[in-house]
Coordinates of C-alpha atoms in Angstrom, one line a residue:
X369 CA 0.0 0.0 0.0
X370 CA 1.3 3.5 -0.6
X371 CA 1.1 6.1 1.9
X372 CA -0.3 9.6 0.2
X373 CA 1.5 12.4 1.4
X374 CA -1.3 13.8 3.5
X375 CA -1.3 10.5 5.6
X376 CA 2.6 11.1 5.8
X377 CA 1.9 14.3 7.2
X378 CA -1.3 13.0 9.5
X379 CA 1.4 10.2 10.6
X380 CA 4.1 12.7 11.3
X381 CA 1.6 15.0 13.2
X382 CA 0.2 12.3 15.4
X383 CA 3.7 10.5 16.3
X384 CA 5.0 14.3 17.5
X385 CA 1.7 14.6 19.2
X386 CA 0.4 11.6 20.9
X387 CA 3.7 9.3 21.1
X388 CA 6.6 12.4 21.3
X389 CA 3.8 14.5 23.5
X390 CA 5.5 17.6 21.7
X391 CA 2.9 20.3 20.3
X392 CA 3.1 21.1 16.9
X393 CA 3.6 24.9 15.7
X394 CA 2.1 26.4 13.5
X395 CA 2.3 30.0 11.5
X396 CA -1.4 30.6 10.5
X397 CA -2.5 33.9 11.0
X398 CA -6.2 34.6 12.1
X399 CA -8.2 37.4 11.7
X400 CA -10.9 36.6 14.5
X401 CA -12.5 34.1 17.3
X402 CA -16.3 33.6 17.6
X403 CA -17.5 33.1 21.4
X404 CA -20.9 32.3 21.9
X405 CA -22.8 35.0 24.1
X406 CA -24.6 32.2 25.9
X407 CA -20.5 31.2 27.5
X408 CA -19.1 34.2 26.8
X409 CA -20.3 37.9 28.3
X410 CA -20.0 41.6 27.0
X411 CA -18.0 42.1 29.7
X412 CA -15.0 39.8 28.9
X413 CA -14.9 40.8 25.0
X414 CA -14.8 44.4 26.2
X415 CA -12.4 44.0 28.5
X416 CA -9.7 42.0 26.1
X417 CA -9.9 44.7 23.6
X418 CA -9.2 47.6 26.9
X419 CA -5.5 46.8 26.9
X420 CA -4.6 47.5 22.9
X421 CA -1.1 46.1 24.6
X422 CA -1.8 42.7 26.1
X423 CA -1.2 39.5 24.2
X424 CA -3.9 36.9 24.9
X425 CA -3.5 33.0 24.8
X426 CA -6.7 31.8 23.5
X427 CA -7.5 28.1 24.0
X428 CA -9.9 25.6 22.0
X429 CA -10.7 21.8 22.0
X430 CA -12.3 20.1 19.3
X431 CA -12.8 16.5 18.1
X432 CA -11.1 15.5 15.2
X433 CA -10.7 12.1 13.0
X434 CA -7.5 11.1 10.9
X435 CA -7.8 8.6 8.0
X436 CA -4.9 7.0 7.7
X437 CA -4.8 3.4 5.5
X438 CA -8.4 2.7 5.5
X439 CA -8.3 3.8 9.4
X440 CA -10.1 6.8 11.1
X441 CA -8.3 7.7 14.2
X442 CA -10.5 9.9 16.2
X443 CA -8.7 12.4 18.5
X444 CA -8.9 15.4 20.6
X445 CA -7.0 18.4 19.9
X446 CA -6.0 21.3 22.3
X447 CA -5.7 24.2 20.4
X448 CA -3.5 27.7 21.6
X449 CA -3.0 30.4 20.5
X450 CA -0.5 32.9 20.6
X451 CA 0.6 36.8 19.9
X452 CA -3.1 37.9 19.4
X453 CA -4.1 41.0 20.6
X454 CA -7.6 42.1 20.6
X455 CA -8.3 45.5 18.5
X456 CA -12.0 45.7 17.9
X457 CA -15.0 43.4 18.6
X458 CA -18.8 43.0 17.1
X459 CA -22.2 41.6 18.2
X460 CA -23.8 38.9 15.9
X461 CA -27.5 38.6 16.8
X462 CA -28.9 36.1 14.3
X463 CA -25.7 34.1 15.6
X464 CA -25.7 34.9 19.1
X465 CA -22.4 35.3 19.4
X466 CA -19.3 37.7 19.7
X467 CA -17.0 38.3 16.8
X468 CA -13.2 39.7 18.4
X469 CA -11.1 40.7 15.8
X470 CA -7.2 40.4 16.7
X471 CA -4.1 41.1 15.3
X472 CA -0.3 40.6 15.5
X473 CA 2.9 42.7 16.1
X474 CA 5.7 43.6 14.0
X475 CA 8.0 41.7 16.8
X476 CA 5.6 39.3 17.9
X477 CA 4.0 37.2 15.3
X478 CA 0.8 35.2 15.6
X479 CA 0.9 30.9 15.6
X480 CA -0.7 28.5 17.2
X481 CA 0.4 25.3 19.3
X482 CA -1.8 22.0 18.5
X483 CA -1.1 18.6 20.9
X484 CA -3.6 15.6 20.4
X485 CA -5.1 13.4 23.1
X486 CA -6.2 10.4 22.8
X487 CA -9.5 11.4 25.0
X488 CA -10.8 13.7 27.2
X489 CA -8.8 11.7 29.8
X490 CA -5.7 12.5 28.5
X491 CA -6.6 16.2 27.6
X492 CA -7.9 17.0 31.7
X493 CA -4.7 15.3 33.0
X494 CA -2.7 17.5 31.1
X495 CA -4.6 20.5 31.5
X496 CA -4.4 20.2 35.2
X497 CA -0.5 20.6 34.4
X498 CA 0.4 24.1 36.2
X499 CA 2.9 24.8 33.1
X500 CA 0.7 23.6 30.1
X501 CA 0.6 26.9 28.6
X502 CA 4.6 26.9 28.8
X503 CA 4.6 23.5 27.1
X504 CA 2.5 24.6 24.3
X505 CA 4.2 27.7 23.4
X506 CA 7.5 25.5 23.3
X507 CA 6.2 23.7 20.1
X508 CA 8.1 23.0 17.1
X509 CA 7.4 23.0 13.5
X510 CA 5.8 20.2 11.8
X511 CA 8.4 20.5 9.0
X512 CA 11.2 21.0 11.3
X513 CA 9.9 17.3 12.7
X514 CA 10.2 16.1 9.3
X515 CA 13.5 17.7 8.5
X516 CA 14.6 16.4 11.5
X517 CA 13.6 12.7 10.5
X518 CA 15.1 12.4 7.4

């Protein structure tokens, strides 16, 4: 069987992740985050956006699924991340829900750290880890992995 090269990368991605327990970097810049109102108050958004200054950490879990060889491997991801400062902020009412614009800075750019669990087990232990925001920031490139396996 021959391994496409976005199983290679999937493979890659999960060995740094799940076996390595090394977060994988990444350079994506984003231009917002969506909080529902129900969670997330008027309050909080205005408050973020206050300090122009202040670099937020922002944090997301989601489920995903890998296909790799004919197999779906269903994971957790924990999601951070960094360099985003909050600059302006809008109300959605047909979605019920805030939109927060951020942005970068020349000197510190935006990227975010991914690790994958394999359940919500996994993801609370290391959560509960007083330095998990340290570990995540200290991620590496998925193609400096690769580089580095060659």
């Amino acid at each position: 069987t021959v391994i496409d090269d976005k199983s290679c990368m999937n493979i890659y991605y999960l060995y740094q992740t799940l076996i390595k327990e090394v977060p994988v970097k990444n350079n994506n810049k984003i231009d917002s985050f969506t909080y529902d109102a129900k969670i997330c108050s008027e309050e909080y958004i205005q408050s973020l956006i206050k300090n122009k200054n202040a670099n937020y950490c922002m944090e997301f879990c989601d489920e995903l699924e890998y296909k790799i060889l004919d197999n779906n491997i269903k994971v957790i991801s924990y999601k951070c991340f960094f360099n985003n400062f909050a600059r302006d902020y809008e109300y959605n009412e047909s979605g019920n829900n805030y939109i927060l614009f951020v942005e970068d800075k020349e000197d510190k750019k935006m990227y975010n750290s991914t690790m994958l669990f394999k359940n919500q087990e996994e993801l609370e232990v290391f959560l509960d880890k007083e330095d998990h925001i340290e570990i995540m920031e200290q991620s590496i490139l998925l193609s400096e992995v690769i580089k580095n396996n060659i």
